[in-house]
Tab-separated table of C-alpha atoms and ligand atoms in Angstrom:
chain	number	residue	atom	x	y	z
A	1	MET	CA	54.520	47.415	63.241
A	2	SER	CA	58.171	48.771	63.748
A	3	LYS	CA	59.497	50.013	66.830
A	4	ALA	CA	57.597	53.002	68.411
A	5	GLY	CA	59.206	56.377	68.096
A	6	ARG	CA	60.584	57.959	71.210
A	7	LEU	CA	59.137	61.235	72.121
A	8	VAL	CA	60.326	63.420	74.707
A	9	VAL	CA	57.835	66.173	75.571
A	10	LEU	CA	58.849	69.552	76.847
A	11	VAL	CA	55.968	71.697	78.762
A	12	SER	CA	55.566	74.480	80.967
A	13	GLY	CA	51.960	74.781	82.092
A	14	SER	CA	48.850	72.796	82.297
A	15	GLY	CA	50.070	70.148	79.763
A	16	THR	CA	46.550	69.206	77.852
A	17	ASN	CA	48.689	69.000	74.535
A	18	LEU	CA	50.887	66.505	76.409
A	19	GLN	CA	47.562	64.782	77.971
A	20	ALA	CA	46.583	64.470	74.309
A	21	LEU	CA	50.026	62.941	72.923
A	22	LEU	CA	50.051	60.324	76.103
A	23	ASP	CA	46.040	59.216	75.295
A	24	ALA	CA	47.034	58.737	71.685
A	25	THR	CA	50.194	56.636	72.800
A	26	ALA	CA	47.928	54.190	74.354
A	27	ASP	CA	47.325	52.868	71.021
A	28	PRO	CA	49.845	50.782	69.676
A	29	SER	CA	49.078	51.771	66.116
A	30	TYR	CA	49.879	55.565	66.588
A	31	GLY	CA	53.535	54.166	66.592
A	32	ALA	CA	55.054	56.554	69.378
A	33	ALA	CA	55.656	56.569	72.899
A	34	VAL	CA	56.348	59.255	75.335
A	35	VAL	CA	59.580	58.365	76.996
A	36	ALA	CA	59.876	61.421	79.047
A	37	VAL	CA	58.463	64.817	79.862
A	38	GLY	CA	60.807	67.652	80.602
A	39	ALA	CA	59.791	70.945	82.194
A	40	ASP	CA	61.708	74.711	82.925
A	41	ARG	CA	59.848	74.711	86.174
A	42	GLU	CA	58.607	72.845	89.033
A	43	GLY	CA	55.105	72.268	90.190
A	44	ILE	CA	52.965	72.583	87.243
A	45	GLU	CA	49.896	70.354	85.996
A	46	GLY	CA	51.917	68.986	82.969
A	47	LEU	CA	54.591	67.253	85.119
A	48	ALA	CA	51.730	65.805	87.188
A	49	ARG	CA	50.335	64.346	84.118
A	50	ALA	CA	53.256	62.479	83.529
A	51	GLU	CA	53.651	61.364	86.986
A	52	ARG	CA	50.190	59.774	86.833
A	53	ALA	CA	50.971	58.463	83.454
A	54	GLY	CA	54.042	56.776	84.923
A	55	VAL	CA	56.285	58.617	82.351
A	56	PRO	CA	59.858	59.738	83.629
A	57	THR	CA	60.014	63.520	84.341
A	58	PHE	CA	63.125	66.189	84.670
A	59	VAL	CA	63.483	69.655	85.518
A	60	GLU	CA	66.245	72.010	84.140
A	61	ARG	CA	65.497	75.855	85.572
A	62	LEU	CA	67.456	78.599	83.817
A	63	LYS	CA	67.749	80.379	87.015
A	64	ASP	CA	69.796	77.314	88.730
A	65	HIS	CA	72.567	77.916	85.821
A	66	PRO	CA	74.738	80.961	85.748
A	67	THR	CA	74.523	81.385	81.832
A	68	ARG	CA	71.817	80.792	79.295
A	69	ALA	CA	74.486	78.247	77.605
A	70	GLY	CA	74.874	76.299	80.579
A	71	TRP	CA	71.333	75.545	80.716
A	72	ASP	CA	71.190	75.267	76.901
A	73	ALA	CA	73.523	72.457	77.560
A	74	ALA	CA	72.024	70.844	80.540
A	75	LEU	CA	68.549	70.595	78.895
A	76	ALA	CA	69.935	68.886	75.815
A	77	ALA	CA	71.944	66.442	78.014
A	78	ARG	CA	68.731	65.784	79.945
A	79	ILE	CA	67.050	65.245	77.101
A	80	ALA	CA	69.492	62.872	75.629
A	81	GLU	CA	69.263	60.621	78.034
A	82	HIS	CA	66.106	59.294	76.982
A	83	LYS	CA	67.233	58.948	73.318
A	84	PRO	CA	64.180	60.633	71.312
A	85	ASP	CA	63.517	60.231	67.994
A	86	LEU	CA	61.530	63.434	68.208
A	87	VAL	CA	61.432	66.359	70.766
A	88	VAL	CA	58.016	67.937	70.944
A	89	CYS	CA	57.563	71.250	72.577
A	90	ALA	CA	53.835	71.404	74.398
A	91	GLY	CA	53.632	74.626	75.755
A	92	PHE	CA	57.330	74.914	76.326
A	93	MET	CA	57.595	78.818	77.001
A	94	LYS	CA	61.530	78.981	76.562
A	95	ILE	CA	63.478	79.393	73.325
A	96	LEU	CA	65.754	76.318	72.686
A	97	GLY	CA	69.356	76.728	72.112
A	98	ALA	CA	71.562	75.142	69.609
A	99	PRO	CA	72.602	71.995	71.820
A	100	THR	CA	68.970	70.566	71.426
A	101	LEU	CA	68.191	71.882	68.002
A	102	GLU	CA	71.383	70.167	66.563
A	103	ALA	CA	71.001	66.903	68.198
A	104	PHE	CA	67.251	66.228	67.554
A	105	PRO	CA	64.457	67.215	65.337
A	106	VAL	CA	62.011	69.461	67.373
A	107	VAL	CA	58.133	69.809	66.871
A	108	ASN	CA	56.384	72.946	68.438
A	109	THR	CA	53.111	74.202	68.707
A	110	HIS	CA	51.767	77.562	68.561
A	111	PRO	CA	48.147	79.009	69.052
A	112	ALA	CA	47.879	81.363	66.103
A	113	LEU	CA	48.157	80.935	62.259
A	114	LEU	CA	52.114	81.927	61.885
A	115	PRO	CA	53.906	83.864	60.581
A	116	SER	CA	50.883	86.165	61.888
A	117	PHE	CA	51.138	86.352	65.865
A	118	PRO	CA	54.237	84.813	67.086
A	119	GLY	CA	55.556	85.085	70.489
A	120	ALA	CA	54.277	84.286	74.013
A	121	HIS	CA	50.709	86.108	73.344
A	122	GLY	CA	49.818	84.896	70.038
A	123	VAL	CA	46.075	84.618	71.049
A	124	ARG	CA	45.919	87.675	72.654
A	125	ASP	CA	47.530	89.603	69.752
A	126	ALA	CA	45.445	88.310	67.274
A	127	LEU	CA	42.401	89.456	69.229
A	128	ALA	CA	43.947	93.031	69.830
A	129	HIS	CA	44.149	92.795	66.056
A	130	GLY	CA	40.743	92.389	65.212
A	131	VAL	CA	41.057	89.100	62.998
A	132	LYS	CA	38.082	87.061	62.143
A	133	VAL	CA	40.075	83.895	61.583
A	134	THR	CA	43.058	82.492	63.771
A	135	GLY	CA	44.410	79.300	64.505
A	136	CYS	CA	46.932	76.995	65.290
A	137	THR	CA	50.419	75.838	63.625
A	138	VAL	CA	52.587	73.040	64.323
A	139	MET	CA	56.295	73.980	63.192
A	140	LEU	CA	59.776	72.490	63.325
A	141	ALA	CA	61.625	74.451	65.908
A	142	ASP	CA	64.288	76.707	65.190
A	143	ALA	CA	66.390	79.356	66.774
A	144	GLY	CA	63.836	82.019	66.457
A	145	VAL	CA	60.511	82.902	67.989
A	146	ASP	CA	57.865	80.805	66.415
A	147	THR	CA	60.028	81.067	62.906
A	148	GLY	CA	60.490	77.467	61.935
A	149	PRO	CA	59.166	75.451	58.867
A	150	ILE	CA	55.708	75.156	59.053
A	151	ILE	CA	54.316	71.357	59.191
A	152	ALA	CA	50.451	71.739	59.602
A	153	GLN	CA	47.922	74.491	60.414
A	154	GLU	CA	44.183	74.511	61.184
A	155	ALA	CA	41.911	77.532	61.172
A	156	VAL	CA	39.555	78.719	64.244
A	157	ARG	CA	37.019	81.256	63.561
A	158	VAL	CA	37.080	84.111	66.004
A	159	PHE	CA	33.283	84.960	67.486
A	160	ASP	CA	32.189	88.104	68.616
A	161	GLY	CA	32.407	88.505	72.732
A	162	ASP	CA	35.589	85.971	72.532
A	163	ASP	CA	37.907	87.067	74.884
A	164	GLU	CA	41.582	85.668	75.251
A	165	ALA	CA	40.423	82.901	77.684
A	166	SER	CA	37.643	81.505	75.395
A	167	LEU	CA	39.457	81.858	72.273
A	168	HIS	CA	42.671	80.134	73.749
A	169	GLU	CA	40.202	77.441	74.701
A	170	ARG	CA	38.811	76.983	71.463
A	171	ILE	CA	41.953	76.976	69.444
A	172	LYS	CA	43.526	74.352	72.238
A	173	THR	CA	40.899	71.875	71.411
A	174	VAL	CA	41.631	72.012	67.748
A	175	GLU	CA	45.546	72.421	68.351
A	176	ARG	CA	45.786	69.319	70.386
A	177	GLY	CA	43.727	67.322	67.608
A	178	LEU	CA	46.385	68.895	65.105
A	179	LEU	CA	49.568	68.064	67.295
A	180	VAL	CA	48.636	64.545	67.642
A	181	ASP	CA	47.518	63.761	64.159
A	182	THR	CA	51.185	65.616	62.880
A	183	VAL	CA	53.637	63.910	65.194
A	184	GLY	CA	51.694	60.843	64.624
A	185	ARG	CA	52.237	61.017	60.879
A	186	MET	CA	55.422	62.432	61.366
A	187	VAL	CA	57.131	58.992	63.245
A	188	ARG	CA	55.146	56.588	61.244
A	189	GLU	CA	56.196	58.136	57.846
A	190	GLY	CA	59.264	60.212	57.961
A	191	TRP	CA	59.360	63.614	56.799
A	192	THR	CA	61.479	65.902	54.441
A	193	VAL	CA	62.278	69.841	54.713
A	194	THR	CA	62.959	71.308	51.255
A	195	GLY	CA	63.697	75.174	51.689
A	196	ARG	CA	60.854	76.394	54.175
A	197	THR	CA	58.559	73.541	52.623
A	198	VAL	CA	57.897	70.418	55.095
A	199	ARG	CA	56.398	67.347	53.418
A	200	ILE	CA	55.347	64.047	55.692
A	201	GLY	CA	56.137	60.891	54.071
A	202	LYS	CA	58.464	59.170	52.032
B	301	GRF	C1	49.066	76.153	73.717
B	301	GRF	O1	48.015	76.718	73.229
B	301	GRF	C2	50.342	76.335	73.231
B	301	GRF	O2	50.464	76.696	71.889
B	301	GRF	C3	51.086	77.603	73.928
B	301	GRF	O3	50.057	77.365	75.160
B	301	GRF	C4	49.403	76.432	75.463
B	301	GRF	C5	49.740	75.173	76.255
B	301	GRF	O4	48.678	74.388	76.782
B	301	GRF	N1	52.082	77.900	73.695
B	301	GRF	P1	49.016	72.978	77.272
B	301	GRF	O5	49.841	73.442	78.576
B	301	GRF	O6	49.349	72.130	76.777
B	301	GRF	O7	47.649	72.749	77.916
């Protein structure tokens, strides 16, 4: 098999999507390796998961930079040190700037069926709207808030009595599988983008 694709994964929280990727990459046939994990904050379980897996980590905090542009450039430089084939935002709660988006393909995951309910509260907003089906979306990141071309989606039913936490947990179970499957296929098979349509494979 050809050389494993190099993934840099960005996290801001508990890192269960990161963990799913780390677990998947243990099998060489998956075709990818997590070469570094970056975060925008210290002390999160996502970084601890990387450390336990022996994966190098870095933290670039927005508040340590006088300007957003400075943070954007610093983050892109930290990512570039690891020469990724693909950057994966796995619960990374910041919009990436041009220095990263122009240098690397970036995949993002969102706990709603885009273009419905973008933003930081996709699960809460879907629930408040009263939808009966929601889900998760894996997309290519662009400069907007969850506006990039959609790569894969999977639906999740909303149950009577769901609250934000129960629904998010059920979505995350599906989301982890979708992210692992999509990233693996992208690194193994490549992808094309025509307009807003993404196709995995040659
Ligand atoms: C995921 O649902 C992601 O889409 C959202 O935050 C959650 C991150 O979960 N933005 P985890 O940190 O991977 O456990």
